[in-house]
PDB file of C-alpha atoms in Angstrom:
ATOM      1  CA  MET A   1      24.165 152.260 -74.777  1.00  0.00           C
ATOM      2  CA  SER A   2      23.487 149.034 -72.888  1.00  0.00           C
ATOM      3  CA  VAL A   3      25.463 146.472 -70.923  1.00  0.00           C
ATOM      4  CA  VAL A   4      24.923 142.809 -71.827  1.00  0.00           C
ATOM      5  CA  GLN A   5      23.933 141.214 -68.523  1.00  0.00           C
ATOM      6  CA  GLU A   6      24.255 137.530 -69.446  1.00  0.00           C
ATOM      7  CA  PHE A   7      28.053 137.616 -69.118  1.00  0.00           C
ATOM      8  CA  VAL A   8      30.007 138.470 -65.976  1.00  0.00           C
ATOM      9  CA  GLY A   9      33.515 138.893 -64.688  1.00  0.00           C
ATOM     10  CA  HIS A  10      34.836 136.224 -62.349  1.00  0.00           C
ATOM     11  CA  GLY A  11      37.310 135.349 -59.693  1.00  0.00           C
ATOM     12  CA  ILE A  12      40.611 133.720 -60.635  1.00  0.00           C
ATOM     13  CA  GLY A  13      41.923 131.072 -58.290  1.00  0.00           C
ATOM     14  CA  LYS A  14      42.792 127.379 -58.502  1.00  0.00           C
ATOM     15  CA  VAL A  15      40.379 127.265 -61.433  1.00  0.00           C
ATOM     16  CA  PHE A  16      40.222 130.053 -64.006  1.00  0.00           C
ATOM     17  CA  HIS A  17      36.495 130.876 -63.796  1.00  0.00           C
ATOM     18  CA  ALA A  18      36.085 130.891 -60.017  1.00  0.00           C
ATOM     19  CA  ALA A  19      33.665 132.666 -57.686  1.00  0.00           C
ATOM     20  CA  PRO A  20      32.656 135.393 -57.264  1.00  0.00           C
ATOM     21  CA  ALA A  21      30.606 136.380 -60.305  1.00  0.00           C
ATOM     22  CA  VAL A  22      31.286 140.072 -60.966  1.00  0.00           C
ATOM     23  CA  LEU A  23      28.213 141.782 -62.410  1.00  0.00           C
ATOM     24  CA  HIS A  24      28.742 144.694 -64.797  1.00  0.00           C
ATOM     25  CA  HIS A  25      25.420 146.374 -64.198  1.00  0.00           C
ATOM     26  CA  ARG A  26      23.641 148.008 -61.284  1.00  0.00           C
ATOM     27  CA  ASN A  27      22.527 145.459 -58.730  1.00  0.00           C
ATOM     28  CA  TRP A  28      21.767 145.259 -55.043  1.00  0.00           C
ATOM     29  CA  ARG A  29      23.376 141.896 -54.327  1.00  0.00           C
ATOM     30  CA  PRO A  30      25.617 141.955 -51.270  1.00  0.00           C
ATOM     31  CA  GLY A  31      29.245 141.016 -51.666  1.00  0.00           C
ATOM     32  CA  SER A  32      32.769 141.961 -50.763  1.00  0.00           C
ATOM     33  CA  MET A  33      36.289 141.360 -51.955  1.00  0.00           C
ATOM     34  CA  ALA A  34      39.200 140.329 -49.748  1.00  0.00           C
ATOM     35  CA  VAL A  35      42.892 141.235 -49.832  1.00  0.00           C
ATOM     36  CA  GLY A  36      44.698 138.781 -52.111  1.00  0.00           C
ATOM     37  CA  GLN A  37      41.654 138.020 -54.242  1.00  0.00           C
ATOM     38  CA  THR A  38      42.091 138.248 -58.015  1.00  0.00           C
ATOM     39  CA  PHE A  39      39.168 138.825 -60.356  1.00  0.00           C
ATOM     40  CA  THR A  40      38.246 140.066 -63.807  1.00  0.00           C
ATOM     41  CA  ILE A  41      35.971 142.763 -65.082  1.00  0.00           C
ATOM     42  CA  GLU A  42      34.954 142.211 -68.690  1.00  0.00           C
ATOM     43  CA  PRO A  43      31.806 144.087 -69.666  1.00  0.00           C
ATOM     44  CA  ILE A  44      30.218 143.879 -73.090  1.00  0.00           C
ATOM     45  CA  LEU A  45      28.835 147.257 -74.155  1.00  0.00           C
ATOM     46  CA  THR A  46      26.364 147.625 -77.010  1.00  0.00           C
ATOM     47  CA  LEU A  47      24.957 150.622 -78.867  1.00  0.00           C
ATOM     48  CA  GLY A  48      21.547 148.918 -78.998  1.00  0.00           C
ATOM     49  CA  GLY A  49      19.565 146.632 -76.740  1.00  0.00           C
ATOM     50  CA  ARG A  50      21.163 144.247 -74.251  1.00  0.00           C
ATOM     51  CA  LYS A  51      19.473 141.033 -75.497  1.00  0.00           C
ATOM     52  CA  VAL A  52      21.753 138.504 -77.182  1.00  0.00           C
ATOM     53  CA  CYS A  53      21.480 135.416 -79.397  1.00  0.00           C
ATOM     54  CA  THR A  54      23.933 132.512 -79.400  1.00  0.00           C
ATOM     55  CA  TRP A  55      24.783 131.002 -82.777  1.00  0.00           C
ATOM     56  CA  PRO A  56      24.473 127.231 -83.360  1.00  0.00           C
ATOM     57  CA  ASP A  57      28.242 126.832 -82.824  1.00  0.00           C
ATOM     58  CA  GLY A  58      27.523 127.396 -79.104  1.00  0.00           C
ATOM     59  CA  TRP A  59      30.295 129.992 -78.851  1.00  0.00           C
ATOM     60  CA  THR A  60      29.481 133.026 -80.983  1.00  0.00           C
ATOM     61  CA  VAL A  61      27.128 135.549 -79.395  1.00  0.00           C
ATOM     62  CA  VAL A  62      25.581 138.540 -81.170  1.00  0.00           C
ATOM     63  CA  THR A  63      23.116 141.196 -80.119  1.00  0.00           C
ATOM     64  CA  ALA A  64      19.513 140.336 -80.989  1.00  0.00           C
ATOM     65  CA  ASP A  65      19.107 143.682 -82.765  1.00  0.00           C
ATOM     66  CA  GLY A  66      22.444 143.425 -84.635  1.00  0.00           C
ATOM     67  CA  SER A  67      23.889 146.502 -82.915  1.00  0.00           C
ATOM     68  CA  LEU A  68      27.605 147.153 -82.590  1.00  0.00           C
ATOM     69  CA  THR A  69      29.328 145.936 -79.427  1.00  0.00           C
ATOM     70  CA  ALA A  70      32.673 146.210 -77.696  1.00  0.00           C
ATOM     71  CA  GLN A  71      34.169 143.959 -75.021  1.00  0.00           C
ATOM     72  CA  PHE A  72      37.294 144.431 -72.952  1.00  0.00           C
ATOM     73  CA  GLU A  73      38.820 142.717 -69.979  1.00  0.00           C
ATOM     74  CA  HIS A  74      41.065 143.605 -67.085  1.00  0.00           C
ATOM     75  CA  THR A  75      42.378 141.425 -64.277  1.00  0.00           C
ATOM     76  CA  LEU A  76      42.589 143.048 -60.847  1.00  0.00           C
ATOM     77  CA  LEU A  77      44.227 142.124 -57.559  1.00  0.00           C
ATOM     78  CA  VAL A  78      42.809 143.372 -54.244  1.00  0.00           C
ATOM     79  CA  THR A  79      45.689 144.714 -52.118  1.00  0.00           C
ATOM     80  CA  ALA A  80      45.858 146.203 -48.643  1.00  0.00           C
ATOM     81  CA  ASP A  81      46.068 149.641 -50.304  1.00  0.00           C
ATOM     82  CA  GLY A  82      43.274 149.188 -52.849  1.00  0.00           C
ATOM     83  CA  VAL A  83      43.317 147.466 -56.220  1.00  0.00           C
ATOM     84  CA  GLU A  84      46.153 146.773 -58.645  1.00  0.00           C
ATOM     85  CA  VAL A  85      45.265 146.448 -62.343  1.00  0.00           C
ATOM     86  CA  LEU A  86      47.404 143.476 -63.423  1.00  0.00           C
ATOM     87  CA  THR A  87      46.625 143.887 -67.131  1.00  0.00           C
ATOM     88  CA  ARG A  88      47.492 147.599 -67.329  1.00  0.00           C
ATOM     89  CA  VAL A  89      49.714 148.412 -70.286  1.00  0.00           C
ATOM     90  CA  ALA A  90      52.496 150.930 -69.675  1.00  0.00           C
ATOM     91  CA  ALA A  91      52.234 154.099 -71.803  1.00  0.00           C
ATOM     92  CA  SER A  92      55.463 153.258 -73.671  1.00  0.00           C
ATOM     93  CA  GLN A  93      54.213 149.752 -74.471  1.00  0.00           C
ATOM     94  CA  ALA A  94      50.832 151.113 -75.632  1.00  0.00           C
ATOM     95  CA  ALA A  95      52.559 153.588 -77.976  1.00  0.00           C
ATOM     96  CA  GLN A  96      54.686 150.764 -79.386  1.00  0.00           C
ATOM     97  CA  GLN A  97      51.595 148.606 -79.990  1.00  0.00           C
ATOM     98  CA  GLN A  98      49.847 151.501 -81.757  1.00  0.00           C
ATOM     99  CA  GLN A  99      52.876 152.011 -84.005  1.00  0.00           C
ATOM    100  CA  VAL A 100      52.935 148.311 -84.941  1.00  0.00           C
ATOM    101  CA  ALA A 101      49.206 148.477 -85.737  1.00  0.00           C
ATOM    102  CA  ARG A 102      49.790 151.471 -88.056  1.00  0.00           C
ATOM    103  CA  ASP A 103      52.650 149.766 -89.936  1.00  0.00           C
TER     104      ASP A 103
END
């Protein structure tokens, strides 16, 4: 399994894609988050290699080796007590969504 490194999470502020860039792979770049800061994590995981190709439409991205991928995203808020996951789905809501998907 690999992590596509060309795409990153980001801060959310007065503009949607704000600093900082949030890397989803091991790195040694210094950085810190401050109370009140909101950011996303949105890794793309692939069963093959991490290299990607962008289609001519300029939007669609696929793995160079055609391997399966999965992408998810969460938005987090740094609080005085830690981190709050703003996009967390309550268990009851998740069960309801699964039921709708089965129907």
